[in-house]
Coordinates of C-alpha atoms and ligand atoms in Angstrom, one line a residue:
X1 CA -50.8 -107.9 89.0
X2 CA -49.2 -111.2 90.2
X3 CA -52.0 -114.0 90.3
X4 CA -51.4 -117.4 91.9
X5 CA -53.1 -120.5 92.2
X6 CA -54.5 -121.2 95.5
X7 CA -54.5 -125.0 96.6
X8 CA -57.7 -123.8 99.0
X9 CA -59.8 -122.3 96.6
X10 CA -58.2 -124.3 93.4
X11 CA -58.0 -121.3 91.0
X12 CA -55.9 -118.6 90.5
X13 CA -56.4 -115.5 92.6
X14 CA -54.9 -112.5 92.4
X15 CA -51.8 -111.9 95.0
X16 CA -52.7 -109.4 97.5
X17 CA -50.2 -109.3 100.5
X18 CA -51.3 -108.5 104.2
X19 CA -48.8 -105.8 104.5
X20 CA -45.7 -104.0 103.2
X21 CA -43.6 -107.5 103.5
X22 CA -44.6 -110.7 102.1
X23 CA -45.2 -113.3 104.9
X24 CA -44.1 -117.1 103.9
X25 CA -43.2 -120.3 105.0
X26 CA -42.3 -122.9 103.5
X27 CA -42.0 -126.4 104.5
X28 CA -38.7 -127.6 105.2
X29 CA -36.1 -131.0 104.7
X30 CA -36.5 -133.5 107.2
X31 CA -32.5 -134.2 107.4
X32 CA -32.1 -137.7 107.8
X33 CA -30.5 -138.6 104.5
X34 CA -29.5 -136.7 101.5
X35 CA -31.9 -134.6 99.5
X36 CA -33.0 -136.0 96.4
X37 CA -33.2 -134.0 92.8
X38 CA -37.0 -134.3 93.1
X39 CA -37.1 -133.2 96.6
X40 CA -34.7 -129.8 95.5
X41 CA -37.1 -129.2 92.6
X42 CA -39.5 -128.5 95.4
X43 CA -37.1 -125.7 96.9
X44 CA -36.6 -124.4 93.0
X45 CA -40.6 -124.0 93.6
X46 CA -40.4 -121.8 96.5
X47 CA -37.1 -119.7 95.3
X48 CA -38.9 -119.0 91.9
X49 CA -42.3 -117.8 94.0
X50 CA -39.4 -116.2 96.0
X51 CA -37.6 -114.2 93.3
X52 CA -40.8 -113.5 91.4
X53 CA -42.1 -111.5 94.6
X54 CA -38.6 -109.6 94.6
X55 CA -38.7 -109.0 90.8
X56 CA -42.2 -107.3 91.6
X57 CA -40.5 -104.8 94.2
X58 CA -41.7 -106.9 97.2
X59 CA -39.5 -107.4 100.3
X60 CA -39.8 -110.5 102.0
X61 CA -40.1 -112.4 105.1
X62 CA -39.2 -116.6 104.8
X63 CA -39.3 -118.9 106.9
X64 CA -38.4 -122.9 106.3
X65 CA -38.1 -124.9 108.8
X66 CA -35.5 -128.0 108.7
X67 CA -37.3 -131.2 110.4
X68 CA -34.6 -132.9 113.2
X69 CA -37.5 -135.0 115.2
X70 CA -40.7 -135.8 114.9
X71 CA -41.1 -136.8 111.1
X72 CA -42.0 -140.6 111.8
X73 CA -42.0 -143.3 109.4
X74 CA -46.0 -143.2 108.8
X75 CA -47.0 -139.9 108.7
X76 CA -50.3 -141.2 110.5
X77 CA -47.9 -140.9 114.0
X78 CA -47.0 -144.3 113.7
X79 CA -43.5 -146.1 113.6
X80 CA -39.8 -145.0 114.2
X81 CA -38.5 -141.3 114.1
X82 CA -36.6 -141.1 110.6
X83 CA -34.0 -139.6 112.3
X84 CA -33.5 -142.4 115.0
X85 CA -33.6 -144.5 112.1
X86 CA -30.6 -143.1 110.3
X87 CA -29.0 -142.9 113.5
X88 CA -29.0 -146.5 114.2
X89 CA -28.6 -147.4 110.9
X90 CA -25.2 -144.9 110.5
X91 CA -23.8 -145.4 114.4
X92 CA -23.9 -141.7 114.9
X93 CA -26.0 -139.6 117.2
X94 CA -29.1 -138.0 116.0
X95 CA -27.7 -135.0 116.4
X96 CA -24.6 -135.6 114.0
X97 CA -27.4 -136.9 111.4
X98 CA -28.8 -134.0 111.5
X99 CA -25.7 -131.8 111.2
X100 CA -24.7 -133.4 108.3
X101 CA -27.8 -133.8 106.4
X102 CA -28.1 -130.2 107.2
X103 CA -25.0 -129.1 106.0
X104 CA -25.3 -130.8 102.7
X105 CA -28.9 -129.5 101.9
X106 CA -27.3 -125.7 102.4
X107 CA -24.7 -126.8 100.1
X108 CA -27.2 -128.0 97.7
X109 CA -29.5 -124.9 97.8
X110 CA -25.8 -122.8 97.1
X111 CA -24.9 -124.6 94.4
X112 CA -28.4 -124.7 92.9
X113 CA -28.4 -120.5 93.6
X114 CA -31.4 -121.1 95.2
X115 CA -32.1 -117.9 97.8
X116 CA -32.1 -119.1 101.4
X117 CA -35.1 -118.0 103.4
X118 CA -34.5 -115.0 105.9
X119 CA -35.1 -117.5 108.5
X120 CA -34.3 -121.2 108.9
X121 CA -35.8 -122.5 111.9
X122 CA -34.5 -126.1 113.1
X123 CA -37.2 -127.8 114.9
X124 CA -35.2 -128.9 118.1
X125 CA -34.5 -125.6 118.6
X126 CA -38.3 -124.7 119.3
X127 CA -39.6 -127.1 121.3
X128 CA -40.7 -124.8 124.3
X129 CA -42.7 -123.1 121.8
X130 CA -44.2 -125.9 120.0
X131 CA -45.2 -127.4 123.9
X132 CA -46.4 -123.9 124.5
X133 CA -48.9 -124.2 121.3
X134 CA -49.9 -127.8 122.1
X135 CA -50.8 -126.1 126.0
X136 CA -53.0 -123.4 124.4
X137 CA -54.6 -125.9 121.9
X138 CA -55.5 -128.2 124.5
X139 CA -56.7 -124.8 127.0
X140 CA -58.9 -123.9 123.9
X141 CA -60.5 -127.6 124.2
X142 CA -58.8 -128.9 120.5
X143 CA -56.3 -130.9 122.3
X144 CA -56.9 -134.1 124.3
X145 CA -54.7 -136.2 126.0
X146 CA -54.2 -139.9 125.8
X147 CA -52.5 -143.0 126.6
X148 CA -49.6 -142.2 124.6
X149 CA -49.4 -138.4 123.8
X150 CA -51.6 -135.4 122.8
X151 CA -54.1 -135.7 119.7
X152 CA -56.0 -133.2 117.8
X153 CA -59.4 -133.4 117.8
X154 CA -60.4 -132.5 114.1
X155 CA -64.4 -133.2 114.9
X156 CA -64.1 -129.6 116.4
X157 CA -63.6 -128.2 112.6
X158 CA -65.9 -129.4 110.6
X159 CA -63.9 -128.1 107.5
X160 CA -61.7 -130.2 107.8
X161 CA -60.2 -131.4 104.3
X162 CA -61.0 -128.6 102.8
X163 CA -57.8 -128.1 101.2
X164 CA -57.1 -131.6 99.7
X165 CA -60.9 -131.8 98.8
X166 CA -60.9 -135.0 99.9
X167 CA -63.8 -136.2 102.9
X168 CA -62.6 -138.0 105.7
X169 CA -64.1 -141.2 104.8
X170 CA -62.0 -141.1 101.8
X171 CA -58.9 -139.7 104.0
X172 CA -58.8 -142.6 106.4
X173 CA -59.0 -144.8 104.0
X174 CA -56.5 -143.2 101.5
X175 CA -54.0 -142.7 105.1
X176 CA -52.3 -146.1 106.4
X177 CA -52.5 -144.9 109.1
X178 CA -52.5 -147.8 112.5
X179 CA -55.9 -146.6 114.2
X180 CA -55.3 -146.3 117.6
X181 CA -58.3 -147.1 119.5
X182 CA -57.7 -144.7 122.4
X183 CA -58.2 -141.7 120.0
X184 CA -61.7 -140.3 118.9
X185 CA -61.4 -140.1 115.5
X186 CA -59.1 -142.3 113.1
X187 CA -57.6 -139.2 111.5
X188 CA -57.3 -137.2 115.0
X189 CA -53.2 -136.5 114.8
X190 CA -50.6 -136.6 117.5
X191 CA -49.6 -132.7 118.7
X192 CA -47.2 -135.0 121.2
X193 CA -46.2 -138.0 121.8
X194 CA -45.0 -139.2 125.1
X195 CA -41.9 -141.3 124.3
X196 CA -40.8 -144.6 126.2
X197 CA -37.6 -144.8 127.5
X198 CA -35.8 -146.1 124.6
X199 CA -36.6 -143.1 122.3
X200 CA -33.5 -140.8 122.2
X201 CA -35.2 -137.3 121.6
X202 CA -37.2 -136.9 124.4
X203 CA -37.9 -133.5 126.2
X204 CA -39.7 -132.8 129.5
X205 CA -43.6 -131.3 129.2
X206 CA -47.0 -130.8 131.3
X207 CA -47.8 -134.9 129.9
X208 CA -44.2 -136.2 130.8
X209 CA -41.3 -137.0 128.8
X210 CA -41.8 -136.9 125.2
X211 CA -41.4 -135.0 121.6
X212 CA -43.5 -133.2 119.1
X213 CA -45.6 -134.4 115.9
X214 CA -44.6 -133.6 112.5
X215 CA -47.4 -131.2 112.1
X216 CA -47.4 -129.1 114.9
X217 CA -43.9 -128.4 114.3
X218 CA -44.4 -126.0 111.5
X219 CA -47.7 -124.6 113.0
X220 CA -46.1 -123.7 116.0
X221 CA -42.8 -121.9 113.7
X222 CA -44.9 -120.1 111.2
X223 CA -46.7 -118.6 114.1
X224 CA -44.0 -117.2 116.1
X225 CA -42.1 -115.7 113.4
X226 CA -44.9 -114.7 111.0
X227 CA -48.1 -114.3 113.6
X228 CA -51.1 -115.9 113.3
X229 CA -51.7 -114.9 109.6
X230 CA -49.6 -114.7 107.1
X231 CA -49.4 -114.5 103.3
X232 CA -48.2 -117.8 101.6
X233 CA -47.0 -121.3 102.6
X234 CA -45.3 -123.8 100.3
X235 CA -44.7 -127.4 100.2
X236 CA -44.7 -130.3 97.8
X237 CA -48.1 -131.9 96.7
X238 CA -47.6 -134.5 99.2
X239 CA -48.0 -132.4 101.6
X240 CA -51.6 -131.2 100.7
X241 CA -53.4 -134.5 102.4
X242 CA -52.1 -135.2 106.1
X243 CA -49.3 -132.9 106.8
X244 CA -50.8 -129.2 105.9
X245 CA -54.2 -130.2 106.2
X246 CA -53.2 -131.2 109.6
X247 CA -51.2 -127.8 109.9
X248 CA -54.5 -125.9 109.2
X249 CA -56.2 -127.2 111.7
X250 CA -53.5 -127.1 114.5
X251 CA -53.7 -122.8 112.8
X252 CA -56.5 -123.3 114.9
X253 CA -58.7 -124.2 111.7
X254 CA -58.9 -120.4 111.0
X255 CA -58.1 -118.7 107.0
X256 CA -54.4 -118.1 108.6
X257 CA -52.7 -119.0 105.2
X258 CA -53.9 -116.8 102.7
X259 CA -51.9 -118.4 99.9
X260 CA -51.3 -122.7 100.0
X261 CA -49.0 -123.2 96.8
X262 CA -47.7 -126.7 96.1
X263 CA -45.5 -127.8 93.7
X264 CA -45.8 -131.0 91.8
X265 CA -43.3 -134.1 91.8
X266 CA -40.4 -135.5 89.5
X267 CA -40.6 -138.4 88.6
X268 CA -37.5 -140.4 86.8
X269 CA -38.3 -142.5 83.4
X270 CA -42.4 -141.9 84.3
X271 CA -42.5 -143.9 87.7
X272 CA -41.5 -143.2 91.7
X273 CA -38.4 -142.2 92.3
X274 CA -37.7 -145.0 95.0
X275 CA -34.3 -146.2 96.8
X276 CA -35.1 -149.7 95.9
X277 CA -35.1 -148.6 92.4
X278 CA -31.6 -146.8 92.8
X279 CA -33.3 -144.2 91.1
X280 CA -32.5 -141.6 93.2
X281 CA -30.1 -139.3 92.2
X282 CA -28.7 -136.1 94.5
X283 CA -27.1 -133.1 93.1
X284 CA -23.6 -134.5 93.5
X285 CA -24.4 -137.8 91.6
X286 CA -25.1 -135.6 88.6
X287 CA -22.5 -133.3 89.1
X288 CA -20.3 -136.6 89.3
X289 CA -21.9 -138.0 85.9
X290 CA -21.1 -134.4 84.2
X291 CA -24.3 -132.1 84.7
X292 CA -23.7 -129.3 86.4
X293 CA -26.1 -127.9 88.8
X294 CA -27.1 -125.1 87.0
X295 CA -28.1 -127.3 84.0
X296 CA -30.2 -129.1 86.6
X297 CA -31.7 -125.6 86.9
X298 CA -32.3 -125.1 83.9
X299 CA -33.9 -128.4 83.3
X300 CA -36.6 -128.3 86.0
X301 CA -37.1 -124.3 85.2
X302 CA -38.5 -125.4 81.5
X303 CA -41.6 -127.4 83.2
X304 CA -43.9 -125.5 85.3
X305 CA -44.1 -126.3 89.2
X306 CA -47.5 -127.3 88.7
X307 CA -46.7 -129.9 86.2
X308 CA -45.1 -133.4 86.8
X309 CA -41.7 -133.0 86.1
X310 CA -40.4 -136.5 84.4
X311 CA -36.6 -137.0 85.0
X312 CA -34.5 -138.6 82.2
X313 CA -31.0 -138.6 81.1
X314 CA -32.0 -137.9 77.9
X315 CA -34.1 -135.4 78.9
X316 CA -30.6 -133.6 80.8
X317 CA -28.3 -134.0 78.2
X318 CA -31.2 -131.9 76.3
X319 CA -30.9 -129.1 79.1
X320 CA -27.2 -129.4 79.0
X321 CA -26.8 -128.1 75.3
X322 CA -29.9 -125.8 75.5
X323 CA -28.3 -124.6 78.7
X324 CA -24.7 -123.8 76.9
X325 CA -26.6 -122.5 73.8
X326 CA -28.1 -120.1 76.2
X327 CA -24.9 -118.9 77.1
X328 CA -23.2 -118.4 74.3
X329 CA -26.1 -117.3 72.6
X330 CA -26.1 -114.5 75.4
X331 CA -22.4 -114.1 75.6
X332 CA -22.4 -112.8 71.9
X333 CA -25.0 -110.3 72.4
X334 CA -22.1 -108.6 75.5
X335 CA -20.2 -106.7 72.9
X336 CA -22.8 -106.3 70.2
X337 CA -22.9 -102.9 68.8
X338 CA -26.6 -103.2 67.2
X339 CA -29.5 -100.6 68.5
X340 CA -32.5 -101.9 69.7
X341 CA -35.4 -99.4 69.4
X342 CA -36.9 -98.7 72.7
X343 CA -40.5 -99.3 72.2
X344 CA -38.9 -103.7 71.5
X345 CA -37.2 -103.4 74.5
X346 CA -40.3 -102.9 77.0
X347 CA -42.0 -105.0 74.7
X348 CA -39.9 -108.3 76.0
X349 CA -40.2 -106.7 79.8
X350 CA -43.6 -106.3 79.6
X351 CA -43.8 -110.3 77.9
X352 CA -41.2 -111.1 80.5
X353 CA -43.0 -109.7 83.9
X354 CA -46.6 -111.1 82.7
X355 CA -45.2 -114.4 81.9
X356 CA -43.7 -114.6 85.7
X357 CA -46.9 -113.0 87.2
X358 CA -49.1 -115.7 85.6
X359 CA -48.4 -118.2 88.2
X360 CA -44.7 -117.9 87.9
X361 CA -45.0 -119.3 84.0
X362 CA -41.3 -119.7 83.9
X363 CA -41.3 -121.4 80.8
X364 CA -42.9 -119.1 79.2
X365 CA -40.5 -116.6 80.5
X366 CA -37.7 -118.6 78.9
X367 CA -39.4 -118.7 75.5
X368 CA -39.1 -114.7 75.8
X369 CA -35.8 -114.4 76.8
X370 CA -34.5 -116.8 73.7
X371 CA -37.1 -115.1 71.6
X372 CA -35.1 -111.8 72.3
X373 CA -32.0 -113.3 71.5
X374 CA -32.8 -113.6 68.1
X375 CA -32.1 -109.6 67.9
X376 CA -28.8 -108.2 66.5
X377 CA -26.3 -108.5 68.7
X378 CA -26.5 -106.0 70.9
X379 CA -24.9 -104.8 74.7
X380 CA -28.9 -103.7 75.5
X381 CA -30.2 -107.4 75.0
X382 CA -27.1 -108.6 77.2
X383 CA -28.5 -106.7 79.7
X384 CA -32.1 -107.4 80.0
X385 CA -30.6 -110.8 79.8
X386 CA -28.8 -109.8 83.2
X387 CA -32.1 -108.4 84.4
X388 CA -34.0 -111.0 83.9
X389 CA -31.5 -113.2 85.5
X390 CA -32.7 -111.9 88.7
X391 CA -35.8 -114.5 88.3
X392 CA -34.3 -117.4 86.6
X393 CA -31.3 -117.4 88.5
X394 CA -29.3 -118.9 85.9
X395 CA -26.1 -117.5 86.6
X396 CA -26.2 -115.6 82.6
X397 CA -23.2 -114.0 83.1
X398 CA -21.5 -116.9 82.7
X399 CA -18.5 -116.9 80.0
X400 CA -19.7 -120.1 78.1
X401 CA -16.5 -123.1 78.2
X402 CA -16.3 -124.8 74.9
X403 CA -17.0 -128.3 76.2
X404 CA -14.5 -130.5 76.9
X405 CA -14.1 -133.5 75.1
X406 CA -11.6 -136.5 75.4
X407 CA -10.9 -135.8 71.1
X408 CA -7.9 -138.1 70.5
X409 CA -4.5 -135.8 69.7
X410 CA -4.7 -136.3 65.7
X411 CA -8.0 -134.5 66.0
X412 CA -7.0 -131.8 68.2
X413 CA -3.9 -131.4 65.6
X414 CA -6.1 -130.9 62.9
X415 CA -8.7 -128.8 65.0
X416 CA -5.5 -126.2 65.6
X417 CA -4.3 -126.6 62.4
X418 CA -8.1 -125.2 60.7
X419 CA -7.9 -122.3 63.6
X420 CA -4.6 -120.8 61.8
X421 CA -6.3 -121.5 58.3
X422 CA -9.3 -120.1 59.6
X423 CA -7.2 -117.1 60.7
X424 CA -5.4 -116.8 58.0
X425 CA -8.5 -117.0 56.0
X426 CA -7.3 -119.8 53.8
X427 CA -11.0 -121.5 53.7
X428 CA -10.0 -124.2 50.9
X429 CA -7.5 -125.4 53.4
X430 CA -9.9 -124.8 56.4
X431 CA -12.6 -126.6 54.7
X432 CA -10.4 -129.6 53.4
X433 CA -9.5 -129.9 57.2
X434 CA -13.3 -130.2 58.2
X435 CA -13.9 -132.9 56.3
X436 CA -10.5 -134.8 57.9
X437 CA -12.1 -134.3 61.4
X438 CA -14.9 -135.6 60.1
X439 CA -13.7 -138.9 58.5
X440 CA -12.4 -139.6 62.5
X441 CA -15.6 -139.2 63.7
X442 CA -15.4 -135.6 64.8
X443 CA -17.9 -132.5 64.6
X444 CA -15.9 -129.1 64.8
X445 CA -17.8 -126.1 65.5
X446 CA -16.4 -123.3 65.0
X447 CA -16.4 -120.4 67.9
X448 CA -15.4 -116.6 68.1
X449 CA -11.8 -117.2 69.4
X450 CA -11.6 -121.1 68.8
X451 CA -13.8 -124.2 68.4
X452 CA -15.2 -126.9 70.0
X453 CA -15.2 -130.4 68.9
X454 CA -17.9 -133.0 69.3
X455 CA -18.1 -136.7 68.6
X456 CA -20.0 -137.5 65.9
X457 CA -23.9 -138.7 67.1
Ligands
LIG1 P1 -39.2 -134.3 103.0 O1 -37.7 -134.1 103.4 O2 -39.5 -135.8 102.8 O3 -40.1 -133.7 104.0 O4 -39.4 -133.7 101.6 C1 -38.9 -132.4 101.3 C2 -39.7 -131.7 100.2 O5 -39.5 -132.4 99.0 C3 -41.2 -131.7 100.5 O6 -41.6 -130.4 100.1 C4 -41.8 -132.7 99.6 O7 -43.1 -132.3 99.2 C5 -40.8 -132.6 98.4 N1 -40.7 -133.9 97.6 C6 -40.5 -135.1 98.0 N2 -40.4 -136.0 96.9 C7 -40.5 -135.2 95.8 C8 -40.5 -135.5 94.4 N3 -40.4 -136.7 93.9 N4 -40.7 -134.5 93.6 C9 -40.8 -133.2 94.0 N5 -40.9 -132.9 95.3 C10 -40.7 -133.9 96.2
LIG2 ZN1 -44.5 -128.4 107.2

């Protein structure tokens, strides 16, 4: 049994699908700069809710949509587009921002072996269908139309804020949002905007010249590709108060979602990550300081999703020697010639599957996977390793490197030297060797086939 916690209900429930494929979306980039590490911890989120489905025997249906107009600077509908923003700011066309931002997400979800959804929907791409949804919203008397677009009336669902369990009182006055007199209700949201002439993005409609809002966006995607109820949507927490409450209602304020999962921020050294604070990083600036992206992996996979996740350096360069441990710790088990009885075997499967079914408790997973290392070497363990692997997605099969290290040339001498003593098995002279590493400030450890040296901490 696989049992989830539900951001509607705010307990775990047990997972019971609609049908024979798991239905999901999940909520999408908006491309108009480079993802952040915190925002790819939130696609780690969905792949692990993604892989732990598959591990169960499930086949699924994804869809993520990828934002190219009509995320504005407030999400309260007010200010610029962020995408006409970068465009002005980076002299290209919306449309180029888009395609490269784009383009270096998908790279990012590769290199981080993060599954791509069956079905990435660009928003741009859908805006006869998202003018199609606003048209039966406003039939069905939830729409209204004002000076400058198409609103949601929320007064028509009393539920409203159910799922951030916040009341509306505390909802305006948590949202900075500019209230525009013209509209009923201060947290009424725009389903369309009519734009003015300068806006680039601007597509014909029943109300004139204009482009979509944020929220309706994914409402109107989910629908068509997943119908009007579907198993699980994802997002980051900051999504819970405006943009999927929003999306509920615009689902016609109906239990369409039977799943809302969110996953919970990163921080960096215990505040915002923030641009002013040049704090942050993207994949590529750590693979440029040294961290590769699977140790990035492996760090956020040791916190759960519904934990805050607190970014440090130190904190990585932990994750980067765990990480290599791992391997090699799972690369000596690929030859071992030890028997494991049977009964121990399903004994870590059985650990291993209700650790991923309790709300995807990947940690806890981990802590079974290194506890079964600590067995004789032995080809079975490297295996379940391997098996395993299909929910981490650590990439286990990889042949550890001894790490590189900029050792000056009298230590390497010495290092070679010890690795024919050691050979040889002349352990006086491989010993007396050690201790000349050491006094120049080097740690050599000593590997199946070689060594690896390390600076001294
Ligand atoms: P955006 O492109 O701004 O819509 O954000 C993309 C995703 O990243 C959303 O699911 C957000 O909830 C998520 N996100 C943004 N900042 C963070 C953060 N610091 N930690 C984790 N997730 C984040
Ligand atoms: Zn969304």
């Amino acid at each position: 049994m696989i049992r989830f916690y539900n951001t509607l209900s705010r307990k775990k429930e047990e997972f019971i699908p609609i049908g024979k494929v798991v239905t999901m979306y999940s909520c999408g980039p908006t491309v108009y700069n480079y993802a952040h590490i915190g925002n790819m911890r939130a696609y780690l989120f969905m792949d692990s809710v993604r892989r732990v489905l598959k591990y169960n025997g499930y086949k699924l249906k994804g869809v993520m949509n990828i934002t190219d107009v009509g995320h504005l600077l407030s999400d309260g509908d007010e200010g610029e587009d962020k995408m006409e923003k970068a465009s002005r700011e980076q002299q290209k066309t919306v449309y180029e921002i888009a395609e490269k931002y784009t383009e270096a997400f998908m790279s990012d979800l590769n290199k981080l072996n993060i599954g791509k959804p069956e079905i990435i929907a660009k928003a741009t791409d859908h805006i006869s269908d998202m003018i199609e949804y606003v048209k039966k919203l406003v039939e069905l008397g939830y729409g209204y139309e004002i000076n400058d677009g198409i609103y949601f009336d929320i007064s028509k669902f009393p539920s409203y804020g159910k799922l951030s369990g916040l009341d509306l009182e505390n909802q305006i006055a948590g949202a900075r949002v500019d209230v525009n007199d013209e509209k009923r209700h201060p947290a009424d949201f725009a389903l369309w905007k009519k734009a003015s002439k300068e806006h680039i993005m601007q597509w014909p409609s029943p109300w004139g010249m204009g482009y979509p809002g944020w929220h309706i966006e994914c409402s109107a995607m989910s629908k068509k590709y997943l119908g009007s109820r579907f198993d699980i949507h994802t997002g980051g927490v900051d999504h819970i108060p405006v943009h999927h409450e929003n999306e509920i209602e615009a689902l016609e304020g109906h239990k369409t979602v039977n799943y809302w999962m969110h996953g919970e921020f990163m921080q960096v050294d215990g505040g915002k990550m923030s641009k002013s604070l040049g704090n942050t990083y993207t994949v590529s600036d750590l693979e440029a300081k040294g961290y590769s992206p699977m140790v990035f992996r492996y760090f956020c996979l040791n916190t759960h999703y519904r934990k805050t996740l607190n970014f440090t350096f130190a904190a990585l360069d932990a994750a980067k020697t765990a990480y290599s441990r791992l391997l090699s710790a799972i690369d000596e088990h690929k030859n071992g010639k030890a028997e494991i009885p049977q009964s121990k075997l399903e004994k870590f499967q059985r650990d291993f599957i209700e650790a991923i079914n309790d709300d995807i408790n990947i940690p806890l997973a981990l802590g079974v996977l290194w506890n079964m290392l600590k067995e004789a070497h032995s080809k079975q363990i490297y295996e379940l390793a391997q098996k395993f692997d299909a929910v981490l997605g650590l990439r286990l099969d990889t042949v550890p490197q001894a790490e590189k290290v900029d050792a000056p040339k009298e230590v390497i001498e010495l290092a070679e030297k010890r690795l024919t003593a050691r050979q040889n098995k002349e352990w006086a002279a491989s010993d007396a060797l050690r201790d000349e590493i050491s006094a120049l400030g080097f740690i050599i450890i000593d590997k199946k086939d070689g060594y690896e040296l390390k600076p001294k901490a």
